[in-house]
Amino acid sequence: MPAALLALAIGAFGIGTTEFVIMGLLPDVATDFGVSIPSAGLLISGYALGVVVGAPLLTAIGSKVSRKTVLIALMGVFIAGNLVSALAPSYGVLMAGRVVAALSHGAFFGVGSVVAASLVPKAKQASAIALMFTGLTVANVLGVPGGTALGQHFGWRSTFWAVTALGVVGLLGIVFLVPRQGTAEGPGLRTELAVFKNVQVWLALAMTALGFAGVFASFTYIAPMMTGVAGFSAGSVTWLLVLFGAGLVVGNLLGGKAADRSLMPSLYLILALLAAVLVAFVFTAHAKLPSAVTIALFGAAGFATVAPLQKRVMDKAKGAPALASAANIAAFNLGNAAGAYLGGLTIEHGLGYTAPNWVGAALAVSGLLVALVSGLLDRKDVAQPGERGGLHRPVELVGPVEELTDVRR
């Protein structure tokens, strides 16, 4: 594994920790600033909004700058946002710090995915992307539980100080370990945006949004499901989340390897498995051992989609893979928000804590249907290679990803 991938994974670990750790700190933050739990919960929504806005915006702004320079700048923004959060004298300032940190999130994963792919041969690009995203998955196993425990013992600000320090480590890793990246010799921003005229790019983004909406429709309500239905104590939820996180790590790595062998068939299988696991969860949630096993499988199936979906977007946006990749991160977060909302509706209507699993399964099936449509368009392109103007054709503005992401050492 190139050392540069480790540096990218460390940055991803810090970003993943700061995104999700706030969930375990909401009561402390609410008490400290004298706001309600729902108001404190808006810190999660504010972060998601920052990701959606910042992902394409900052990637586009940095489109003519060396990708290594962009990554360094993004880690600087991340550090600044968490520093503001650690020092925040009021709820409003904390919200501002969260939004600032979130601005770097999508662009980091978007640009980082392209850099990761450039470090290895084409046949191993999805695995390289998965290795970078391992930092995000490990954050759910170690960073979030550890950050929550730190905040509960030493105050919630200590968690943001720790995440700030992680950002500094990630920044130094990028400075010293990531090879110099040449400035992309491509078209201007207007031409880069033209990749979004390709219907296949939009289908890839839709797969991402629907697939992760399926994951978060269920995962958002995992705590009440496990305590209110399976019968676990509140103290057991932390270890169940660790189990879920372990599944994320395994699924992420396996998904990357599967995508390297056969991208679209892997996506069909993974989305189908995700739907099947969520349907099973409706029934296994009523007992401790089956529900615990299902949580691990759920994590594996949910995050096995990450690298294949990211690679699919990059393949279909060859003229601007970093911009489209960042847009894909925004799609992840849109899916998170939509899934949590739709899952919550079923609970509000009295359908019980297992009902969000049905919603998640339906969303995963919808993502599978979109993937099948996209695959059919691929086959039509192969059958009619002479057609260059159709909307379903990939827009080849510069060249293949491996040419665009040339590493100049």
Short mmCIF file of C-alpha atoms in Angstrom, two decimals:
data_model
loop_
_atom_site.label_atom_id
_atom_site.label_comp_id
_atom_site.label_asym_id
_atom_site.label_seq_id
_atom_site.Cartn_x
_atom_site.Cartn_y
_atom_site.Cartn_z
CA MET A 1 0.00 0.00 0.00
CA PRO A 2 1.47 3.40 -0.97
CA ALA A 3 2.20 5.53 2.11
CA ALA A 4 0.14 8.33 0.54
CA LEU A 5 -3.00 6.19 0.95
CA LEU A 6 -2.32 6.05 4.70
CA ALA A 7 -2.16 9.84 4.83
CA LEU A 8 -5.48 10.09 2.99
CA ALA A 9 -7.02 7.50 5.31
CA ILE A 10 -5.92 9.49 8.39
CA GLY A 11 -7.60 12.59 6.98
CA ALA A 12 -10.72 10.53 6.26
CA PHE A 13 -10.65 9.20 9.84
CA GLY A 14 -10.67 12.71 11.28
CA ILE A 15 -13.46 13.86 8.96
CA GLY A 16 -15.58 10.77 9.68
CA THR A 17 -15.13 11.22 13.42
CA THR A 18 -16.19 14.87 13.46
CA GLU A 19 -19.24 14.11 11.29
CA PHE A 20 -20.77 11.40 13.50
CA VAL A 21 -19.38 11.99 17.01
CA ILE A 22 -21.78 14.86 17.65
CA MET A 23 -24.62 12.31 17.91
CA GLY A 24 -23.20 11.01 21.19
CA LEU A 25 -22.54 14.52 22.53
CA LEU A 26 -25.94 16.10 21.90
CA PRO A 27 -27.14 15.98 25.56
CA ASP A 28 -23.94 17.63 26.80
CA VAL A 29 -24.02 20.33 24.12
CA ALA A 30 -27.72 21.00 24.74
CA THR A 31 -27.15 21.36 28.49
CA ASP A 32 -24.11 23.60 28.08
CA PHE A 33 -25.84 26.07 25.76
CA GLY A 34 -29.33 25.78 27.24
CA VAL A 35 -31.01 24.53 24.07
CA SER A 36 -33.31 21.59 23.45
CA ILE A 37 -32.12 18.23 22.15
CA PRO A 38 -33.92 18.81 18.80
CA SER A 39 -32.14 22.16 18.48
CA ALA A 40 -28.81 20.52 19.23
CA GLY A 41 -29.71 17.92 16.63
CA LEU A 42 -29.67 20.66 13.99
CA LEU A 43 -25.88 20.57 14.34
CA ILE A 44 -26.08 17.31 12.37
CA SER A 45 -28.33 18.86 9.72
CA GLY A 46 -26.06 21.92 9.51
CA TYR A 47 -23.07 19.70 8.87
CA ALA A 48 -24.90 17.78 6.13
CA LEU A 49 -25.87 21.06 4.47
CA GLY A 50 -22.26 22.21 4.59
CA VAL A 51 -21.19 19.00 2.84
CA VAL A 52 -23.81 19.37 0.10
CA VAL A 53 -22.82 22.98 -0.60
CA GLY A 54 -19.08 22.63 -0.11
CA ALA A 55 -18.47 19.43 -2.07
CA PRO A 56 -19.02 20.72 -5.62
CA LEU A 57 -18.20 24.37 -4.79
CA LEU A 58 -14.72 23.90 -3.32
CA THR A 59 -13.85 21.18 -5.84
CA ALA A 60 -14.77 23.51 -8.69
CA ILE A 61 -12.80 26.39 -7.16
CA GLY A 62 -9.73 24.17 -6.91
CA SER A 63 -10.10 22.64 -10.37
CA LYS A 64 -7.06 24.51 -11.75
CA VAL A 65 -4.83 23.93 -8.71
CA SER A 66 -2.57 20.97 -7.97
CA ARG A 67 -4.64 18.30 -6.23
CA LYS A 68 -2.08 17.99 -3.44
CA THR A 69 -2.40 21.73 -2.81
CA VAL A 70 -6.19 21.39 -2.76
CA LEU A 71 -6.00 18.57 -0.20
CA ILE A 72 -3.68 20.62 2.01
CA ALA A 73 -6.05 23.61 1.82
CA LEU A 74 -9.07 21.43 2.60
CA MET A 75 -7.40 20.00 5.70
CA GLY A 76 -6.68 23.58 6.75
CA VAL A 77 -10.39 24.41 6.46
CA PHE A 78 -11.23 21.25 8.43
CA ILE A 79 -8.81 22.18 11.22
CA ALA A 80 -10.15 25.75 11.37
CA GLY A 81 -13.76 24.57 11.63
CA ASN A 82 -13.05 22.18 14.47
CA LEU A 83 -10.94 24.77 16.27
CA VAL A 84 -13.89 27.18 16.12
CA SER A 85 -16.15 24.41 17.47
CA ALA A 86 -13.78 23.68 20.37
CA LEU A 87 -13.67 27.36 21.36
CA ALA A 88 -17.32 28.20 20.58
CA PRO A 89 -18.80 30.56 23.20
CA SER A 90 -22.36 30.06 21.92
CA TYR A 91 -24.57 27.64 20.05
CA GLY A 92 -24.50 29.84 16.95
CA VAL A 93 -20.71 29.87 16.82
CA LEU A 94 -20.63 26.08 17.28
CA MET A 95 -23.03 25.73 14.35
CA ALA A 96 -20.76 27.98 12.27
CA GLY A 97 -17.75 25.83 13.18
CA ARG A 98 -19.61 22.69 12.17
CA VAL A 99 -20.57 24.16 8.80
CA VAL A 100 -17.01 25.37 8.12
CA ALA A 101 -15.58 21.91 8.90
CA ALA A 102 -18.24 20.31 6.68
CA LEU A 103 -17.28 22.45 3.69
CA SER A 104 -14.07 20.46 3.37
CA HIS A 105 -15.75 17.04 3.70
CA GLY A 106 -17.08 16.33 0.24
CA ALA A 107 -14.25 18.01 -1.65
CA PHE A 108 -11.66 16.05 0.38
CA PHE A 109 -13.24 12.70 -0.49
CA GLY A 110 -13.86 13.78 -4.07
CA VAL A 111 -10.32 14.97 -4.77
CA GLY A 112 -8.84 12.28 -2.52
CA SER A 113 -10.59 9.56 -4.51
CA VAL A 114 -8.97 10.78 -7.72
CA VAL A 115 -5.54 11.03 -6.04
CA ALA A 116 -5.93 7.54 -4.53
CA ALA A 117 -6.82 6.12 -7.95
CA SER A 118 -3.76 7.78 -9.48
CA LEU A 119 -1.41 6.01 -7.07
CA VAL A 120 -2.13 2.48 -8.32
CA PRO A 121 -2.68 0.62 -11.62
CA LYS A 122 -6.14 0.89 -13.15
CA ALA A 123 -7.03 -2.67 -12.11
CA LYS A 124 -6.64 -1.70 -8.44
CA GLN A 125 -8.25 1.74 -8.44
CA ALA A 126 -11.47 0.75 -6.65
CA SER A 127 -9.44 -0.99 -3.94
CA ALA A 128 -7.30 2.12 -3.50
CA ILE A 129 -10.43 4.25 -3.11
CA ALA A 130 -11.75 1.72 -0.59
CA LEU A 131 -8.52 1.95 1.40
CA MET A 132 -8.91 5.71 1.66
CA PHE A 133 -12.53 5.30 2.76
CA THR A 134 -11.35 2.81 5.39
CA GLY A 135 -10.47 5.89 7.43
CA LEU A 136 -14.14 6.83 7.37
CA THR A 137 -15.30 3.36 8.35
CA VAL A 138 -12.71 3.00 11.13
CA ALA A 139 -13.96 6.33 12.47
CA ASN A 140 -17.26 4.60 13.17
CA VAL A 141 -15.48 1.74 14.97
CA LEU A 142 -12.98 3.74 17.03
CA GLY A 143 -13.32 7.47 16.48
CA VAL A 144 -17.00 7.94 17.30
CA PRO A 145 -17.14 5.70 20.42
CA GLY A 146 -13.76 7.03 21.59
CA GLY A 147 -14.70 10.65 20.93
CA THR A 148 -18.02 10.19 22.72
CA ALA A 149 -16.31 8.65 25.76
CA LEU A 150 -13.72 11.46 25.78
CA GLY A 151 -16.43 14.12 25.65
CA GLN A 152 -18.48 12.49 28.39
CA HIS A 153 -15.48 12.34 30.75
CA PHE A 154 -13.70 15.62 29.95
CA GLY A 155 -16.41 17.75 28.35
CA TRP A 156 -17.60 17.87 24.76
CA ARG A 157 -14.99 20.50 23.84
CA SER A 158 -12.21 17.98 24.46
CA THR A 159 -13.56 15.89 21.59
CA PHE A 160 -13.24 18.78 19.16
CA TRP A 161 -9.72 19.49 20.40
CA ALA A 162 -8.85 15.85 19.71
CA VAL A 163 -10.36 16.00 16.23
CA THR A 164 -8.43 19.22 15.55
CA ALA A 165 -5.23 17.36 16.47
CA LEU A 166 -6.21 14.54 14.10
CA GLY A 167 -6.61 17.12 11.36
CA VAL A 168 -3.08 18.38 11.99
CA VAL A 169 -1.72 14.82 11.74
CA GLY A 170 -3.63 14.29 8.49
CA LEU A 171 -2.33 17.59 7.11
CA LEU A 172 1.29 16.67 7.87
CA GLY A 173 0.77 13.25 6.30
CA ILE A 174 -0.48 14.81 3.07
CA VAL A 175 2.40 17.32 3.01
CA PHE A 176 5.10 14.69 3.44
CA LEU A 177 3.62 11.48 1.98
CA VAL A 178 1.38 12.41 -0.96
CA PRO A 179 3.46 12.82 -4.14
CA ARG A 180 3.31 16.10 -6.01
CA GLN A 181 0.23 16.21 -8.20
CA GLY A 182 0.38 18.11 -11.44
CA THR A 183 -2.32 20.65 -12.16
CA ALA A 184 -5.07 19.06 -14.24
CA GLU A 185 -4.54 20.19 -17.83
CA GLY A 186 -8.19 20.20 -18.66
CA PRO A 187 -10.94 22.53 -19.79
CA GLY A 188 -12.42 25.36 -17.80
CA LEU A 189 -15.13 25.11 -15.17
CA ARG A 190 -17.93 25.56 -17.69
CA THR A 191 -16.68 22.61 -19.71
CA GLU A 192 -16.16 20.51 -16.58
CA LEU A 193 -19.78 21.15 -15.61
CA ALA A 194 -20.76 19.74 -19.00
CA VAL A 195 -20.19 16.22 -17.65
CA PHE A 196 -23.48 16.66 -15.81
CA LYS A 197 -25.23 16.59 -19.18
CA ASN A 198 -24.43 12.90 -19.22
CA VAL A 199 -27.44 10.98 -17.95
CA GLN A 200 -25.15 8.20 -16.71
CA VAL A 201 -23.58 10.61 -14.20
CA TRP A 202 -27.02 11.44 -12.83
CA LEU A 203 -27.96 7.76 -12.67
CA ALA A 204 -24.77 7.08 -10.69
CA LEU A 205 -25.60 9.92 -8.28
CA ALA A 206 -29.14 8.56 -7.92
CA MET A 207 -27.77 5.10 -7.06
CA THR A 208 -25.70 6.69 -4.31
CA ALA A 209 -28.54 8.78 -2.87
CA LEU A 210 -31.04 5.90 -2.89
CA GLY A 211 -28.59 3.31 -1.58
CA PHE A 212 -27.52 5.43 1.36
CA ALA A 213 -31.03 6.63 2.02
CA GLY A 214 -31.75 2.94 2.54
CA VAL A 215 -28.88 2.62 5.01
CA PHE A 216 -29.77 5.69 7.08
CA ALA A 217 -33.51 5.04 7.09
CA SER A 218 -32.68 2.19 9.46
CA PHE A 219 -29.37 3.20 11.04
CA THR A 220 -30.67 6.54 12.32
CA TYR A 221 -33.09 4.69 14.61
CA ILE A 222 -30.82 1.80 15.59
CA ALA A 223 -30.67 2.82 19.27
CA PRO A 224 -34.43 2.82 19.98
CA MET A 225 -34.80 -0.31 17.84
CA MET A 226 -32.22 -2.18 19.91
CA THR A 227 -33.42 -0.94 23.31
CA GLY A 228 -37.15 -0.85 22.64
CA VAL A 229 -37.51 -3.97 20.49
CA ALA A 230 -34.50 -6.27 20.92
CA GLY A 231 -34.28 -5.65 24.67
CA PHE A 232 -30.70 -4.39 24.96
CA SER A 233 -29.79 -1.95 27.71
CA ALA A 234 -28.89 1.63 26.79
CA GLY A 235 -25.28 0.91 27.75
CA SER A 236 -25.06 -1.86 25.17
CA VAL A 237 -25.76 0.47 22.26
CA THR A 238 -22.12 1.65 22.13
CA TRP A 239 -20.87 -1.91 21.60
CA LEU A 240 -23.56 -2.58 19.03
CA LEU A 241 -22.34 0.47 17.13
CA VAL A 242 -18.80 -0.91 17.29
CA LEU A 243 -20.16 -4.15 15.80
CA PHE A 244 -21.86 -2.14 13.07
CA GLY A 245 -18.61 -0.28 12.46
CA ALA A 246 -16.65 -3.52 12.17
CA GLY A 247 -19.09 -4.59 9.47
CA LEU A 248 -18.47 -1.27 7.69
CA VAL A 249 -14.73 -1.89 7.53
CA VAL A 250 -15.09 -5.42 6.16
CA GLY A 251 -17.82 -4.48 3.68
CA ASN A 252 -15.90 -1.45 2.43
CA LEU A 253 -12.77 -3.47 1.64
CA LEU A 254 -14.70 -6.36 0.07
CA GLY A 255 -16.76 -3.96 -2.01
CA GLY A 256 -13.61 -2.35 -3.38
CA LYS A 257 -12.11 -5.70 -4.38
CA ALA A 258 -15.37 -6.85 -5.97
CA ALA A 259 -15.63 -3.61 -7.96
CA ASP A 260 -12.11 -4.07 -9.32
CA ARG A 261 -13.17 -7.44 -10.72
CA SER A 262 -16.59 -6.47 -12.08
CA LEU A 263 -18.10 -3.10 -11.21
CA MET A 264 -21.76 -3.17 -12.22
CA PRO A 265 -22.48 -6.84 -11.34
CA SER A 266 -20.96 -6.08 -7.93
CA LEU A 267 -23.33 -3.14 -7.47
CA TYR A 268 -26.34 -5.26 -8.45
CA LEU A 269 -25.39 -7.92 -5.91
CA ILE A 270 -24.53 -5.51 -3.08
CA LEU A 271 -27.72 -3.46 -3.41
CA ALA A 272 -29.79 -6.66 -3.52
CA LEU A 273 -28.00 -7.94 -0.39
CA LEU A 274 -28.62 -4.62 1.38
CA ALA A 275 -32.34 -4.87 0.66
CA ALA A 276 -32.42 -8.50 1.83
CA VAL A 277 -30.59 -7.72 5.08
CA LEU A 278 -32.99 -4.86 5.85
CA VAL A 279 -36.02 -7.08 5.28
CA ALA A 280 -34.48 -9.70 7.56
CA PHE A 281 -33.83 -7.00 10.19
CA VAL A 282 -37.57 -6.46 10.55
CA PHE A 283 -37.80 -9.95 12.03
CA THR A 284 -34.40 -10.43 13.69
CA ALA A 285 -34.74 -7.17 15.64
CA HIS A 286 -36.99 -8.93 18.14
CA ALA A 287 -34.17 -10.98 19.72
CA LYS A 288 -30.70 -10.03 20.96
CA LEU A 289 -28.38 -12.48 19.21
CA PRO A 290 -30.05 -12.42 15.76
CA SER A 291 -30.27 -8.63 15.85
CA ALA A 292 -26.58 -8.30 16.77
CA VAL A 293 -25.58 -10.56 13.86
CA THR A 294 -27.83 -8.62 11.51
CA ILE A 295 -26.29 -5.30 12.60
CA ALA A 296 -22.83 -6.52 11.52
CA LEU A 297 -24.21 -7.78 8.18
CA PHE A 298 -26.09 -4.51 7.73
CA GLY A 299 -22.90 -2.52 8.19
CA ALA A 300 -21.04 -4.74 5.71
CA ALA A 301 -23.74 -4.56 3.02
CA GLY A 302 -24.29 -0.83 3.51
CA PHE A 303 -20.67 0.24 3.09
CA ALA A 304 -19.75 -2.33 0.46
CA THR A 305 -21.44 0.09 -1.94
CA VAL A 306 -19.11 3.04 -1.22
CA ALA A 307 -16.09 2.29 -3.43
CA PRO A 308 -18.13 0.87 -6.36
CA LEU A 309 -20.44 3.90 -6.37
CA GLN A 310 -17.52 6.32 -6.19
CA LYS A 311 -15.70 4.49 -8.99
CA ARG A 312 -18.85 4.43 -11.13
CA VAL A 313 -19.21 8.20 -10.93
CA MET A 314 -15.52 8.71 -11.75
CA ASP A 315 -15.78 6.40 -14.76
CA LYS A 316 -18.83 8.21 -16.13
CA ALA A 317 -17.42 11.72 -15.59
CA LYS A 318 -14.03 11.31 -17.25
CA GLY A 319 -13.75 15.00 -18.05
CA ALA A 320 -14.09 16.06 -14.41
CA PRO A 321 -13.79 13.05 -12.09
CA ALA A 322 -12.94 15.12 -8.99
CA LEU A 323 -15.96 17.40 -9.43
CA ALA A 324 -18.37 14.53 -10.07
CA SER A 325 -16.80 12.51 -7.25
CA ALA A 326 -17.37 15.41 -4.85
CA ALA A 327 -20.96 15.66 -6.08
CA ASN A 328 -21.28 11.97 -5.22
CA ILE A 329 -20.28 12.73 -1.62
CA ALA A 330 -23.03 15.34 -1.58
CA ALA A 331 -25.40 12.64 -2.85
CA PHE A 332 -24.35 10.40 0.06
CA ASN A 333 -25.36 13.14 2.49
CA LEU A 334 -28.62 13.88 0.70
CA GLY A 335 -29.40 10.19 0.99
CA ASN A 336 -28.54 10.25 4.70
CA ALA A 337 -30.94 13.13 5.33
CA ALA A 338 -33.74 11.73 3.16
CA GLY A 339 -33.49 8.24 4.65
CA ALA A 340 -33.57 9.54 8.23
CA TYR A 341 -36.62 11.66 7.42
CA LEU A 342 -38.55 8.89 5.67
CA GLY A 343 -37.71 6.35 8.37
CA GLY A 344 -38.86 8.80 11.02
CA LEU A 345 -42.22 9.23 9.29
CA THR A 346 -43.03 5.55 9.84
CA ILE A 347 -42.32 5.88 13.58
CA GLU A 348 -44.37 9.09 13.83
CA HIS A 349 -47.31 7.26 12.26
CA GLY A 350 -47.16 4.55 14.90
CA LEU A 351 -45.74 1.74 12.77
CA GLY A 352 -43.05 0.86 15.31
CA TYR A 353 -39.27 1.01 15.50
CA THR A 354 -38.74 -1.80 12.99
CA ALA A 355 -40.77 -0.07 10.26
CA PRO A 356 -37.80 2.04 9.04
CA ASN A 357 -36.22 -1.23 7.88
CA TRP A 358 -39.03 -1.66 5.35
CA VAL A 359 -38.40 1.87 4.11
CA GLY A 360 -34.68 1.17 3.85
CA ALA A 361 -35.29 -2.02 1.88
CA ALA A 362 -37.59 -0.21 -0.55
CA LEU A 363 -35.00 2.52 -1.09
CA ALA A 364 -32.25 -0.05 -1.69
CA VAL A 365 -34.45 -1.81 -4.27
CA SER A 366 -35.03 1.56 -5.94
CA GLY A 367 -31.26 2.04 -6.13
CA LEU A 368 -30.94 -1.43 -7.64
CA LEU A 369 -33.52 -0.58 -10.31
CA VAL A 370 -31.59 2.58 -11.21
CA ALA A 371 -28.39 0.51 -11.43
CA LEU A 372 -30.09 -1.95 -13.79
CA VAL A 373 -31.23 0.91 -16.04
CA SER A 374 -27.69 2.30 -16.06
CA GLY A 375 -26.30 -1.13 -16.94
CA LEU A 376 -28.76 -1.48 -19.81
CA LEU A 377 -27.56 1.86 -21.20
CA ASP A 378 -23.98 0.56 -20.98
CA ARG A 379 -24.91 -2.45 -23.07
CA LYS A 380 -26.69 -0.24 -25.59
CA ASP A 381 -23.52 1.86 -25.92
CA VAL A 382 -21.50 -1.28 -26.65
CA ALA A 383 -24.03 -2.45 -29.22
CA GLN A 384 -23.98 0.96 -30.96
CA PRO A 385 -20.37 2.12 -30.67
CA GLY A 386 -20.68 4.55 -33.53
CA GLU A 387 -23.20 6.78 -31.79
CA ARG A 388 -21.42 9.65 -30.08
CA GLY A 389 -24.08 12.21 -29.43
CA GLY A 390 -26.63 10.42 -27.25
CA LEU A 391 -27.22 11.67 -23.73
CA HIS A 392 -26.35 8.29 -22.36
CA ARG A 393 -22.85 8.37 -23.86
CA PRO A 394 -20.03 9.21 -21.42
CA VAL A 395 -18.70 12.70 -22.14
CA GLU A 396 -15.02 12.19 -22.87
CA LEU A 397 -13.66 15.72 -22.52
CA VAL A 398 -10.09 14.98 -21.51
CA GLY A 399 -9.37 11.28 -21.37
CA PRO A 400 -9.50 8.29 -19.05
CA VAL A 401 -9.21 8.72 -15.30
CA GLU A 402 -5.70 7.29 -15.32
CA GLU A 403 -4.60 9.93 -17.84
CA LEU A 404 -6.30 12.76 -16.00
CA THR A 405 -4.78 11.78 -12.69
CA ASP A 406 -1.19 11.50 -13.85
CA VAL A 407 1.18 11.74 -10.89
CA ARG A 408 4.24 13.85 -11.47
CA ARG A 409 6.72 12.81 -8.85
#
